[in-house]
PDB file of C-alpha atoms in Angstrom:
ATOM      1  CA  MET A   1       0.000   0.000   0.000  1.00  0.00           C
ATOM      2  CA  LYS A   2       1.357   3.392  -1.018  1.00  0.00           C
ATOM      3  CA  LEU A   3       0.223   6.762   0.236  1.00  0.00           C
ATOM      4  CA  LEU A   4       1.050   9.508  -2.263  1.00  0.00           C
ATOM      5  CA  TRP A   5       0.426  13.072  -1.088  1.00  0.00           C
ATOM      6  CA  PHE A   6       0.513  16.106  -3.366  1.00  0.00           C
ATOM      7  CA  PRO A   7       1.253  18.885  -0.835  1.00  0.00           C
ATOM      8  CA  GLU A   8       0.315  21.724  -3.152  1.00  0.00           C
ATOM      9  CA  LYS A   9      -3.175  22.162  -4.475  1.00  0.00           C
ATOM     10  CA  ILE A  10      -3.231  20.673  -7.930  1.00  0.00           C
ATOM     11  CA  SER A  11      -4.786  23.054 -10.409  1.00  0.00           C
ATOM     12  CA  SER A  12      -5.983  22.588 -13.954  1.00  0.00           C
ATOM     13  CA  ASP A  13      -2.986  24.443 -15.394  1.00  0.00           C
ATOM     14  CA  ILE A  14      -0.618  21.632 -14.340  1.00  0.00           C
ATOM     15  CA  LYS A  15       0.133  19.291 -17.208  1.00  0.00           C
ATOM     16  CA  CYS A  16       0.816  15.699 -16.268  1.00  0.00           C
ATOM     17  CA  ASP A  17       3.391  14.976 -18.947  1.00  0.00           C
ATOM     18  CA  SER A  18       6.583  13.024 -18.498  1.00  0.00           C
ATOM     19  CA  VAL A  19       8.725  16.173 -18.368  1.00  0.00           C
ATOM     20  CA  LYS A  20       7.166  18.078 -15.460  1.00  0.00           C
ATOM     21  CA  LEU A  21       5.086  16.438 -12.756  1.00  0.00           C
ATOM     22  CA  PRO A  22       3.739  18.177  -9.671  1.00  0.00           C
ATOM     23  CA  THR A  23       5.636  17.544  -6.418  1.00  0.00           C
ATOM     24  CA  CYS A  24       4.501  14.353  -4.726  1.00  0.00           C
ATOM     25  CA  ARG A  25       5.465  12.950  -1.301  1.00  0.00           C
ATOM     26  CA  LEU A  26       5.556   9.181  -0.834  1.00  0.00           C
ATOM     27  CA  ALA A  27       4.890   8.005   2.718  1.00  0.00           C
ATOM     28  CA  ALA A  28       6.298   4.787   4.117  1.00  0.00           C
ATOM     29  CA  GLU A  29       3.692   2.194   4.994  1.00  0.00           C
ATOM     30  CA  THR A  30       4.752   2.420   8.652  1.00  0.00           C
ATOM     31  CA  ALA A  31       3.823   6.130   8.672  1.00  0.00           C
ATOM     32  CA  VAL A  32       0.117   5.320   8.299  1.00  0.00           C
ATOM     33  CA  VAL A  33      -2.097   4.938  11.370  1.00  0.00           C
ATOM     34  CA  ARG A  34      -5.686   3.836  10.848  1.00  0.00           C
ATOM     35  CA  HIS A  35      -8.786   5.630  12.136  1.00  0.00           C
ATOM     36  CA  GLY A  36      -9.308   4.857  15.829  1.00  0.00           C
ATOM     37  CA  THR A  37      -5.683   3.960  16.610  1.00  0.00           C
ATOM     38  CA  PRO A  38      -3.898   6.392  18.977  1.00  0.00           C
ATOM     39  CA  LEU A  39      -1.575   8.922  17.381  1.00  0.00           C
ATOM     40  CA  PHE A  40       1.687   9.090  19.351  1.00  0.00           C
ATOM     41  CA  LEU A  41       3.482  12.441  19.082  1.00  0.00           C
ATOM     42  CA  PRO A  42       7.243  12.290  19.685  1.00  0.00           C
ATOM     43  CA  GLY A  43       8.461  14.188  22.751  1.00  0.00           C
ATOM     44  CA  TRP A  44      11.096  16.226  20.915  1.00  0.00           C
ATOM     45  CA  SER A  45       8.547  18.923  20.031  1.00  0.00           C
ATOM     46  CA  ASN A  46       5.927  20.475  22.318  1.00  0.00           C
ATOM     47  CA  GLU A  47       3.690  21.884  19.589  1.00  0.00           C
ATOM     48  CA  TRP A  48       2.263  19.888  16.688  1.00  0.00           C
ATOM     49  CA  ASN A  49      -0.069  20.719  13.815  1.00  0.00           C
ATOM     50  CA  GLY A  50      -2.194  18.396  11.742  1.00  0.00           C
ATOM     51  CA  PHE A  51      -2.469  19.022   8.001  1.00  0.00           C
ATOM     52  CA  VAL A  52      -5.722  17.638   6.589  1.00  0.00           C
ATOM     53  CA  GLY A  53      -5.932  16.290   3.054  1.00  0.00           C
ATOM     54  CA  ILE A  54      -8.665  14.608   1.052  1.00  0.00           C
ATOM     55  CA  GLY A  55      -7.912  12.057  -1.612  1.00  0.00           C
ATOM     56  CA  VAL A  56      -9.009   8.835  -3.216  1.00  0.00           C
ATOM     57  CA  ALA A  57      -8.500   5.134  -2.646  1.00  0.00           C
ATOM     58  CA  ILE A  58      -7.356   3.336  -5.801  1.00  0.00           C
ATOM     59  CA  GLU A  59      -9.494   0.352  -6.780  1.00  0.00           C
ATOM     60  CA  ARG A  60      -7.783  -0.876  -9.964  1.00  0.00           C
ATOM     61  CA  LEU A  61      -4.256  -1.530 -11.156  1.00  0.00           C
ATOM     62  CA  GLY A  62      -3.099   1.329 -13.386  1.00  0.00           C
ATOM     63  CA  ARG A  63      -0.078   3.003 -14.971  1.00  0.00           C
ATOM     64  CA  HIS A  64       0.085   6.125 -17.179  1.00  0.00           C
ATOM     65  CA  ILE A  65      -3.596   6.869 -16.618  1.00  0.00           C
ATOM     66  CA  ASP A  66      -4.892   9.711 -18.756  1.00  0.00           C
ATOM     67  CA  GLU A  67      -6.691  12.401 -16.781  1.00  0.00           C
ATOM     68  CA  ARG A  68      -9.976  11.824 -18.637  1.00  0.00           C
ATOM     69  CA  PHE A  69     -10.008   8.158 -17.515  1.00  0.00           C
ATOM     70  CA  ALA A  70      -8.772   8.665 -13.943  1.00  0.00           C
ATOM     71  CA  HIS A  71     -12.296   8.585 -12.454  1.00  0.00           C
ATOM     72  CA  ARG A  72     -12.524   4.915 -13.451  1.00  0.00           C
ATOM     73  CA  TYR A  73      -9.806   4.031 -10.927  1.00  0.00           C
ATOM     74  CA  TYR A  74     -11.567   5.225  -7.762  1.00  0.00           C
ATOM     75  CA  SER A  75     -15.066   5.555  -6.314  1.00  0.00           C
ATOM     76  CA  GLN A  76     -14.364   6.306  -2.657  1.00  0.00           C
ATOM     77  CA  THR A  77     -12.391   8.952  -0.822  1.00  0.00           C
ATOM     78  CA  VAL A  78     -10.138   8.994   2.209  1.00  0.00           C
ATOM     79  CA  VAL A  79      -9.271  11.762   4.642  1.00  0.00           C
ATOM     80  CA  ALA A  80      -5.719  11.968   5.976  1.00  0.00           C
ATOM     81  CA  VAL A  81      -4.159  14.017   8.773  1.00  0.00           C
ATOM     82  CA  LYS A  82      -0.365  14.489   8.735  1.00  0.00           C
ATOM     83  CA  ALA A  83       1.250  15.467  12.060  1.00  0.00           C
ATOM     84  CA  LEU A  84       4.192  17.885  11.827  1.00  0.00           C
ATOM     85  CA  PRO A  85       5.980  19.996  14.440  1.00  0.00           C
ATOM     86  CA  ALA A  86       4.711  23.592  14.622  1.00  0.00           C
ATOM     87  CA  GLY A  87       6.568  25.814  12.195  1.00  0.00           C
ATOM     88  CA  MET A  88       6.943  23.132   9.529  1.00  0.00           C
ATOM     89  CA  SER A  89       4.677  22.830   6.526  1.00  0.00           C
ATOM     90  CA  MET A  90       3.976  20.392   3.732  1.00  0.00           C
ATOM     91  CA  ASP A  91       5.421  22.749   1.111  1.00  0.00           C
ATOM     92  CA  GLY A  92       7.009  26.183   0.836  1.00  0.00           C
ATOM     93  CA  ALA A  93       9.994  27.615   2.708  1.00  0.00           C
ATOM     94  CA  GLU A  94       9.522  25.574   5.905  1.00  0.00           C
ATOM     95  CA  ARG A  95       8.896  22.324   4.036  1.00  0.00           C
ATOM     96  CA  CYS A  96       9.507  19.163   6.035  1.00  0.00           C
ATOM     97  CA  SER A  97      12.134  16.670   4.891  1.00  0.00           C
ATOM     98  CA  ASP A  98      11.188  13.362   3.294  1.00  0.00           C
ATOM     99  CA  ALA A  99      12.274  11.538   6.459  1.00  0.00           C
ATOM    100  CA  MET A 100      10.051  13.795   8.583  1.00  0.00           C
ATOM    101  CA  PHE A 101       7.129  13.242   6.199  1.00  0.00           C
ATOM    102  CA  SER A 102       7.441   9.454   6.559  1.00  0.00           C
ATOM    103  CA  LEU A 103       7.965   9.482  10.335  1.00  0.00           C
ATOM    104  CA  ASP A 104       6.479   6.256  11.740  1.00  0.00           C
ATOM    105  CA  GLY A 105       2.874   6.617  12.865  1.00  0.00           C
ATOM    106  CA  SER A 106       2.513  10.256  11.798  1.00  0.00           C
ATOM    107  CA  ILE A 107      -0.320  10.060   9.249  1.00  0.00           C
ATOM    108  CA  VAL A 108      -3.856   9.161  10.297  1.00  0.00           C
ATOM    109  CA  VAL A 109      -6.039   7.814   7.480  1.00  0.00           C
ATOM    110  CA  SER A 110      -9.804   7.384   7.606  1.00  0.00           C
ATOM    111  CA  SER A 111     -11.762   4.408   6.441  1.00  0.00           C
ATOM    112  CA  ARG A 112     -13.026   4.751   2.887  1.00  0.00           C
ATOM    113  CA  ILE A 113     -15.980   7.086   2.560  1.00  0.00           C
ATOM    114  CA  GLU A 114     -18.429   7.797  -0.233  1.00  0.00           C
ATOM    115  CA  MET A 115     -17.602  10.604  -2.662  1.00  0.00           C
ATOM    116  CA  ILE A 116     -20.466  12.837  -1.560  1.00  0.00           C
ATOM    117  CA  ASP A 117     -19.121  12.808   2.009  1.00  0.00           C
ATOM    118  CA  ALA A 118     -15.766  14.272   0.904  1.00  0.00           C
ATOM    119  CA  ALA A 119     -17.536  17.486  -0.034  1.00  0.00           C
ATOM    120  CA  LEU A 120     -19.182  17.556   3.405  1.00  0.00           C
ATOM    121  CA  VAL A 121     -15.764  17.250   5.093  1.00  0.00           C
ATOM    122  CA  CYS A 122     -14.501  20.249   3.105  1.00  0.00           C
ATOM    123  CA  ARG A 123     -17.562  22.287   4.016  1.00  0.00           C
ATOM    124  CA  SER A 124     -17.270  21.388   7.710  1.00  0.00           C
ATOM    125  CA  MET A 125     -13.741  22.842   7.638  1.00  0.00           C
ATOM    126  CA  ASP A 126     -15.079  26.051   6.010  1.00  0.00           C
ATOM    127  CA  LEU A 127     -13.428  25.205   2.720  1.00  0.00           C
ATOM    128  CA  HIS A 128     -15.332  26.370  -0.308  1.00  0.00           C
ATOM    129  CA  VAL A 129     -14.426  23.783  -2.892  1.00  0.00           C
ATOM    130  CA  SER A 130     -16.978  22.896  -5.529  1.00  0.00           C
ATOM    131  CA  ASP A 131     -17.612  19.218  -6.193  1.00  0.00           C
ATOM    132  CA  ALA A 132     -16.458  19.650  -9.802  1.00  0.00           C
ATOM    133  CA  ASP A 133     -13.205  21.301  -8.664  1.00  0.00           C
ATOM    134  CA  MET A 134     -12.552  18.524  -6.155  1.00  0.00           C
ATOM    135  CA  MET A 135     -13.178  15.812  -8.756  1.00  0.00           C
ATOM    136  CA  ARG A 136     -10.818  17.598 -11.161  1.00  0.00           C
ATOM    137  CA  ARG A 137      -8.096  17.654  -8.463  1.00  0.00           C
ATOM    138  CA  PHE A 138      -8.579  13.941  -7.813  1.00  0.00           C
ATOM    139  CA  ASP A 139      -8.323  13.160 -11.547  1.00  0.00           C
ATOM    140  CA  LEU A 140      -5.173  15.279 -11.925  1.00  0.00           C
ATOM    141  CA  ALA A 141      -3.552  13.700  -8.852  1.00  0.00           C
ATOM    142  CA  VAL A 142      -4.304  10.129  -9.977  1.00  0.00           C
ATOM    143  CA  SER A 143      -3.042  10.887 -13.484  1.00  0.00           C
ATOM    144  CA  ALA A 144       0.165  12.505 -12.188  1.00  0.00           C
ATOM    145  CA  ALA A 145       0.819   9.721  -9.653  1.00  0.00           C
ATOM    146  CA  SER A 146       0.376   7.054 -12.324  1.00  0.00           C
ATOM    147  CA  ARG A 147       3.115   8.680 -14.435  1.00  0.00           C
ATOM    148  CA  ALA A 148       5.704   7.881 -11.760  1.00  0.00           C
ATOM    149  CA  PHE A 149       4.249   4.811 -10.021  1.00  0.00           C
ATOM    150  CA  THR A 150       2.121   1.822 -10.883  1.00  0.00           C
ATOM    151  CA  LEU A 151      -1.023   2.315  -8.808  1.00  0.00           C
ATOM    152  CA  HIS A 152      -2.298  -0.800  -7.047  1.00  0.00           C
ATOM    153  CA  THR A 153      -5.596  -1.593  -5.365  1.00  0.00           C
ATOM    154  CA  GLY A 154      -5.473  -0.072  -1.881  1.00  0.00           C
ATOM    155  CA  ASP A 155      -3.067   2.765  -2.725  1.00  0.00           C
ATOM    156  CA  MET A 156      -4.180   6.233  -1.627  1.00  0.00           C
ATOM    157  CA  VAL A 157      -3.633   9.477  -3.522  1.00  0.00           C
ATOM    158  CA  ILE A 158      -4.152  12.663  -1.477  1.00  0.00           C
ATOM    159  CA  ALA A 159      -4.856  15.737  -3.618  1.00  0.00           C
ATOM    160  CA  GLY A 160      -3.461  18.650  -1.614  1.00  0.00           C
ATOM    161  CA  VAL A 161      -3.681  20.087   1.878  1.00  0.00           C
ATOM    162  CA  CYS A 162      -7.141  21.449   2.579  1.00  0.00           C
ATOM    163  CA  GLY A 163      -6.885  22.501   6.206  1.00  0.00           C
ATOM    164  CA  GLU A 164      -4.738  22.719   9.329  1.00  0.00           C
ATOM    165  CA  MET A 165      -5.462  22.133  13.016  1.00  0.00           C
ATOM    166  CA  PRO A 166      -3.462  22.048  16.255  1.00  0.00           C
ATOM    167  CA  LEU A 167      -2.721  18.622  17.762  1.00  0.00           C
ATOM    168  CA  VAL A 168      -2.527  18.601  21.552  1.00  0.00           C
ATOM    169  CA  ALA A 169      -1.334  15.609  23.600  1.00  0.00           C
ATOM    170  CA  ASP A 170      -3.872  13.798  25.785  1.00  0.00           C
ATOM    171  CA  THR A 171      -6.837  14.984  23.724  1.00  0.00           C
ATOM    172  CA  ARG A 172      -8.913  13.508  20.914  1.00  0.00           C
ATOM    173  CA  PHE A 173      -9.438  15.011  17.491  1.00  0.00           C
ATOM    174  CA  LYS A 174     -12.396  14.316  15.231  1.00  0.00           C
ATOM    175  CA  ILE A 175     -13.233  15.067  11.631  1.00  0.00           C
ATOM    176  CA  SER A 176     -16.849  14.610  10.633  1.00  0.00           C
ATOM    177  CA  SER A 177     -18.805  14.321   7.430  1.00  0.00           C
ATOM    178  CA  GLY A 178     -22.268  15.532   8.330  1.00  0.00           C
ATOM    179  CA  GLU A 179     -23.301  13.246  11.196  1.00  0.00           C
ATOM    180  CA  THR A 180     -20.694  10.596  10.386  1.00  0.00           C
ATOM    181  CA  VAL A 181     -17.347  10.703  12.215  1.00  0.00           C
ATOM    182  CA  VAL A 182     -14.659  10.058   9.601  1.00  0.00           C
ATOM    183  CA  ILE A 183     -11.610  10.237  11.900  1.00  0.00           C
ATOM    184  CA  SER A 184     -11.566  10.060  15.689  1.00  0.00           C
ATOM    185  CA  ASN A 185      -8.156   9.443  17.212  1.00  0.00           C
ATOM    186  CA  LYS A 186      -6.708   9.930  20.668  1.00  0.00           C
ATOM    187  CA  ILE A 187      -3.442  11.867  20.749  1.00  0.00           C
ATOM    188  CA  LYS A 188      -0.799  10.621  23.181  1.00  0.00           C
TER     189      LYS A 188
END
């Protein structure tokens, strides 16, 4: 299982050709913690932030997937939260290193959720993303990821950071989709 995260928002002006692909972060399998499992924050930093991303779960084997066919490779979404020390970000000047991105147990991933619920998650975080725009981002991310990697069933492609929240030890954080809790993890 691979988790591919595009830290920048993928826009329609990005071309997924073999010459220039958008930046993608590949997380080690040991970095992923499932919904409901405690998230352990290392003691070497007192302040942590969680970067929230929404993406898709791949359901078919694929390589070099054209953007117009990308929707055939997924039907459900996933929500991911990446824990980073305060002051670091997924991209930009304070971008975390690849080792920091793949830190063991630092990415919480939800169970698979229906596509309509992904829009509800965005709206609950006060993000104004149209359904068409979100679907376009998913298609671009899947197409770009398939240019560099063979996508297998179970792989997850996260299409950008869509929110940020503080992570405080000895508390619980939740992300909901309407009435449904998508992620609920204790922080230790």
